[in-house]
Coordinates of C-alpha atoms and ligand atoms in Angstrom, one line a residue:
X16 CA 90.8 109.0 83.1
X17 CA 91.1 105.4 84.6
X18 CA 90.9 104.8 88.4
X19 CA 93.2 103.1 90.1
X20 CA 93.2 100.3 92.8
X21 CA 96.1 99.6 95.1
X22 CA 96.5 95.9 96.1
X23 CA 98.8 94.5 99.1
X24 CA 99.7 90.8 98.1
X25 CA 98.9 90.9 94.5
X26 CA 101.2 88.4 93.3
X27 CA 99.2 85.4 94.1
X28 CA 95.8 84.0 95.0
X29 CA 92.9 86.5 95.9
X30 CA 95.0 89.5 95.2
X31 CA 96.2 88.2 92.0
X32 CA 92.7 87.4 90.8
X33 CA 91.1 91.0 91.9
X34 CA 94.1 92.6 90.2
X35 CA 93.0 91.0 87.1
X36 CA 89.2 91.7 87.7
X37 CA 89.8 95.7 88.2
X38 CA 91.9 95.5 85.3
X39 CA 89.3 93.9 83.0
X40 CA 86.9 96.9 84.0
X41 CA 89.3 99.5 82.8
X42 CA 91.2 100.2 86.1
X43 CA 94.8 100.7 86.8
X44 CA 96.3 98.3 89.1
X45 CA 99.2 99.0 91.5
X46 CA 99.9 95.7 93.2
X47 CA 102.6 94.6 95.9
X48 CA 104.5 91.7 96.5
X49 CA 107.1 90.7 99.4
X50 CA 109.2 87.7 97.9
X51 CA 107.8 86.6 94.7
X52 CA 108.6 88.9 92.0
X53 CA 108.2 86.9 89.1
X54 CA 105.0 86.0 90.4
X55 CA 104.0 89.6 90.6
X56 CA 105.3 90.2 87.2
X57 CA 103.2 87.7 85.9
X58 CA 99.9 89.4 87.6
X59 CA 101.0 92.5 85.9
X60 CA 101.0 90.9 82.4
X61 CA 98.0 89.1 82.9
X62 CA 96.2 92.7 84.0
X63 CA 97.8 94.3 80.6
X64 CA 96.4 91.3 78.7
X65 CA 93.1 91.8 79.9
X66 CA 92.8 95.5 80.2
X67 CA 94.7 98.6 79.2
X68 CA 98.5 98.5 77.8
X69 CA 100.5 99.9 81.0
X70 CA 97.9 99.5 83.3
X71 CA 99.7 97.9 86.0
X72 CA 102.7 98.1 88.4
X73 CA 104.3 95.9 91.1
X74 CA 106.5 96.9 93.9
X75 CA 108.2 95.3 96.5
X76 CA 106.6 95.8 100.0
X77 CA 106.8 94.3 103.0
X78 CA 103.4 95.3 104.8
X79 CA 105.3 95.0 108.3
X80 CA 107.7 97.9 107.3
X81 CA 106.3 101.6 107.6
X82 CA 108.6 102.9 105.1
X83 CA 107.8 100.3 102.5
X84 CA 103.8 101.0 102.8
X85 CA 104.6 104.6 102.6
X86 CA 106.6 104.2 99.6
X87 CA 104.2 101.9 97.8
X88 CA 101.2 104.4 98.0
X89 CA 103.8 107.2 97.0
X90 CA 105.0 104.9 93.7
X91 CA 101.2 104.0 93.0
X92 CA 100.3 108.0 93.3
X93 CA 103.5 109.0 91.1
X94 CA 102.7 106.5 88.2
X95 CA 98.8 106.7 88.0
X96 CA 98.1 110.0 89.7
X97 CA 95.8 109.2 92.1
X98 CA 94.2 105.9 94.2
X99 CA 90.5 105.4 94.2
X100 CA 90.3 102.1 95.8
X101 CA 92.8 100.0 98.4
X102 CA 92.4 96.4 98.9
X103 CA 94.1 95.7 102.3
X104 CA 95.0 92.0 101.5
X105 CA 98.4 90.9 102.1
X106 CA 98.3 88.1 104.7
X107 CA 99.7 84.7 106.3
X108 CA 98.8 81.7 108.6
X109 CA 101.2 79.7 110.1
X110 CA 101.1 75.7 110.4
X111 CA 98.4 74.2 112.3
X112 CA 98.7 74.3 115.9
X113 CA 97.0 74.4 119.4
X114 CA 97.7 77.8 121.4
X115 CA 99.5 75.8 123.9
X116 CA 102.1 74.8 121.1
X117 CA 102.9 78.4 119.5
X118 CA 105.8 79.8 119.8
X119 CA 106.2 83.5 120.3
X120 CA 108.3 84.0 116.9
X121 CA 105.2 82.7 115.1
X122 CA 102.8 84.3 116.9
X123 CA 104.6 87.6 116.4
X124 CA 104.7 86.9 112.7
X125 CA 101.0 86.5 112.1
X126 CA 100.3 89.4 114.0
X127 CA 102.9 91.7 112.6
X128 CA 101.9 90.5 109.1
X129 CA 98.3 90.6 109.7
X130 CA 97.4 93.3 112.1
X131 CA 100.1 95.9 112.3
X132 CA 100.8 95.4 108.4
X133 CA 96.9 95.8 108.0
X134 CA 96.9 99.0 110.0
X135 CA 99.8 100.5 108.6
X136 CA 98.3 100.1 104.9
X137 CA 94.8 101.1 106.2
X138 CA 96.3 104.4 107.8
X139 CA 98.1 105.1 104.6
X140 CA 95.2 104.8 102.7
X141 CA 93.6 106.9 105.3
X142 CA 95.9 109.5 104.4
X143 CA 95.5 109.2 100.8
X144 CA 92.0 108.6 99.7
X145 CA 89.5 111.1 99.2
X146 CA 85.8 111.7 98.8
X147 CA 84.1 108.7 96.7
X148 CA 86.8 106.5 97.2
X149 CA 86.9 103.0 99.3
X150 CA 89.0 100.7 101.0
X151 CA 88.2 96.8 101.1
X152 CA 90.2 94.9 104.1
X153 CA 90.4 90.9 103.5
X154 CA 89.7 89.5 106.6
X155 CA 88.5 85.7 107.2
X156 CA 85.7 83.8 108.4
X157 CA 88.0 82.5 110.8
X158 CA 87.5 85.9 113.0
X159 CA 84.2 84.4 114.0
X160 CA 84.9 80.7 113.9
X161 CA 88.1 81.1 116.2
X162 CA 89.8 78.4 114.3
X163 CA 90.4 76.2 117.3
X164 CA 93.2 73.5 117.3
X165 CA 94.5 75.0 113.7
X166 CA 95.4 78.9 114.1
X167 CA 93.9 80.9 116.9
X168 CA 96.4 83.5 116.2
X169 CA 95.4 84.0 112.7
X170 CA 91.8 84.2 113.7
X171 CA 92.5 86.8 116.1
X172 CA 94.5 88.9 114.0
X173 CA 91.5 88.6 111.5
X174 CA 89.2 89.9 114.4
X175 CA 91.2 92.8 114.8
X176 CA 90.8 93.9 110.9
X177 CA 86.9 93.3 111.4
X178 CA 87.5 95.9 114.0
X179 CA 89.4 98.2 112.2
X180 CA 86.9 97.8 109.2
X181 CA 84.0 99.1 111.8
X182 CA 86.2 101.9 113.3
X183 CA 87.7 103.2 110.3
X184 CA 84.3 103.5 108.3
X185 CA 83.1 105.5 111.1
X186 CA 86.1 107.9 111.0
X187 CA 86.1 108.1 107.0
X188 CA 82.3 108.1 106.7
X189 CA 82.1 111.9 107.2
X190 CA 85.0 112.5 104.3
X191 CA 82.9 110.4 102.0
X192 CA 85.3 107.2 102.1
X193 CA 83.8 103.9 102.5
X194 CA 85.5 101.1 104.2
X195 CA 84.4 97.5 104.0
X196 CA 85.6 93.9 104.3
X197 CA 85.4 90.5 103.0
X198 CA 85.5 87.2 104.8
X199 CA 86.8 84.7 102.9
X200 CA 85.7 81.2 103.6
X201 CA 88.1 78.3 102.1
X202 CA 89.5 79.4 99.1
X203 CA 91.4 77.5 96.6
X204 CA 94.7 79.6 96.8
X205 CA 98.7 78.3 97.9
X206 CA 98.0 79.6 101.3
X207 CA 97.1 76.2 102.5
X208 CA 99.6 74.0 100.8
X209 CA 102.3 76.6 101.9
X210 CA 101.4 76.0 105.3
X211 CA 101.7 72.3 105.3
X212 CA 97.7 71.7 104.7
X213 CA 97.3 71.3 101.1
X214 CA 94.2 68.6 102.0
X215 CA 92.4 71.4 103.8
X216 CA 90.7 72.2 100.5
X217 CA 89.7 68.7 99.7
X218 CA 88.5 67.9 103.5
X219 CA 86.5 71.1 104.1
X220 CA 85.0 72.2 100.9
X221 CA 82.1 69.4 101.1
X222 CA 81.5 70.4 104.8
X223 CA 80.5 73.8 103.9
X224 CA 76.9 74.5 103.0
X225 CA 77.3 75.0 99.7
X226 CA 79.3 71.9 99.4
X227 CA 82.5 73.3 98.1
X228 CA 85.3 75.5 98.3
X229 CA 85.4 78.9 96.5
X230 CA 87.6 80.0 93.7
X231 CA 89.7 83.5 94.2
X232 CA 87.9 85.0 91.3
X233 CA 84.5 84.7 93.6
X234 CA 86.0 86.9 96.5
X235 CA 87.4 89.2 93.6
X236 CA 83.8 89.9 92.4
X237 CA 82.9 90.8 96.0
X238 CA 85.8 93.2 96.5
X239 CA 85.1 94.7 93.3
X240 CA 81.6 95.5 94.1
X241 CA 82.5 96.9 97.4
X242 CA 84.8 99.2 96.0
X243 CA 82.5 100.0 93.0
X244 CA 80.4 103.0 93.3
X245 CA 77.3 100.1 93.0
X246 CA 78.0 99.7 96.7
X247 CA 77.8 103.6 97.0
X248 CA 75.9 103.2 100.4
X249 CA 77.7 100.3 101.8
X250 CA 80.2 101.1 104.4
X251 CA 81.4 99.4 107.8
X252 CA 80.1 95.9 106.4
X253 CA 81.9 92.7 106.7
X254 CA 80.8 90.6 104.0
X255 CA 81.3 86.7 104.4
X256 CA 82.3 85.4 101.3
X257 CA 82.3 81.4 102.7
X258 CA 79.7 79.5 100.8
X259 CA 77.9 79.8 104.5
X260 CA 80.9 78.7 106.4
Ligands
NAP20 P1 98.4 83.6 99.1 O1 98.1 83.0 98.1 O2 99.3 82.8 100.1 O3 99.1 85.1 98.6 C1 99.7 85.8 99.7 C2 99.8 87.5 99.6 O4 100.4 88.2 100.2 C3 101.0 87.2 98.3 O5 100.9 88.2 97.2 C4 102.3 87.5 99.2 O6 103.1 87.9 98.5 C5 101.4 88.6 100.3 N1 102.6 88.6 101.5 C6 102.6 87.8 102.4 N2 103.3 88.3 103.3 C7 103.4 89.5 103.1 C8 104.1 91.0 103.7 N3 104.7 90.6 104.7 N4 103.9 92.0 103.1 C9 103.4 91.9 101.8 N5 102.8 91.0 101.1 C10 102.7 89.9 101.7 O7 97.2 84.0 99.9 P2 95.7 84.1 99.6 O8 95.1 82.7 99.9 O9 95.4 84.7 98.2 O10 95.0 84.9 100.9 C11 94.9 86.5 100.7 C12 94.1 87.3 101.8 O11 93.0 86.3 101.9 C13 94.8 87.0 103.3 O12 94.7 88.1 103.9 C14 94.1 85.6 103.7 O13 94.3 86.1 105.2 C15 92.9 85.8 103.3 N6 91.9 84.6 103.4 C16 92.4 83.7 102.6 C17 91.7 82.5 102.5 C18 91.7 81.2 102.0 O14 91.3 80.0 102.1 N7 92.6 81.3 100.9 C19 90.4 82.3 103.6 C20 90.2 83.3 104.2 C21 90.9 84.7 104.3 P3 104.6 87.0 98.0 O15 103.7 86.3 96.9 O16 105.4 88.1 97.2 O17 105.1 86.0 99.0

């Protein structure tokens, strides 16, 4: 029987690339979106083209909403019978700003989505998963760089995700459930343009030690490995996928 991965924010970017990779490996995919239903449907179609017929479902879920998160997990279980992997991926960045210029609404939005949302998804995963399954949190190298003059709020929210990873790995280890994180660097997704900085990709890519930005598919491969049994003795780890940044 095919295994099932649940991916929050699977409609675009890293989440979409991860969904398609899991589908290509024979997994069922339950993905969520918050606003882009058409894009989520396109990800499902991509999963079906590369994997098994009927292997993908998309559901609207705002990770800030406890009821939405609980319903997402319930829908995935109902459709596919169980969940073997959770990719805690949904996240946002707000426009470039110093901390001194940030208003509270912006900071609430970032922390509600990236911290509260991520914790709610992880909590539901902890309630649902069983021995032999795994969680991957999608953090960011911003957590260690601090992102001065760009988005210290976002960097801090990802620091919380790293701490969540370390703590939850210790809580769930005795149950045989592994918890890890990836910390992407500058990855070619719409997140930069959507926050008014499309030039981030061309400006910062050459400054990475590997001299380029990363593709969402490169992050997806690391996520897949961490969830797969090939990483059976890896838990509490935070893997930088950042070209050395
Ligand atoms: P993206 O292309 O902007 O996609 C973001 C995804 O998150 C979309 O599927 C979006 O759904 C969903 N989402 C946003 N707010 C949500 C909410 N409140 N509830 C549920 N879903 C929500 O972003 P990305 O670049 O793929 O980033 C994915 C993750 O990687 C994020 O956690 C991000 O912080 C992290 N990351 C990205 C980079 C990078 O350079 N791209 C670097 C480091 C870390 P809709 O499509 O419906 O809006």
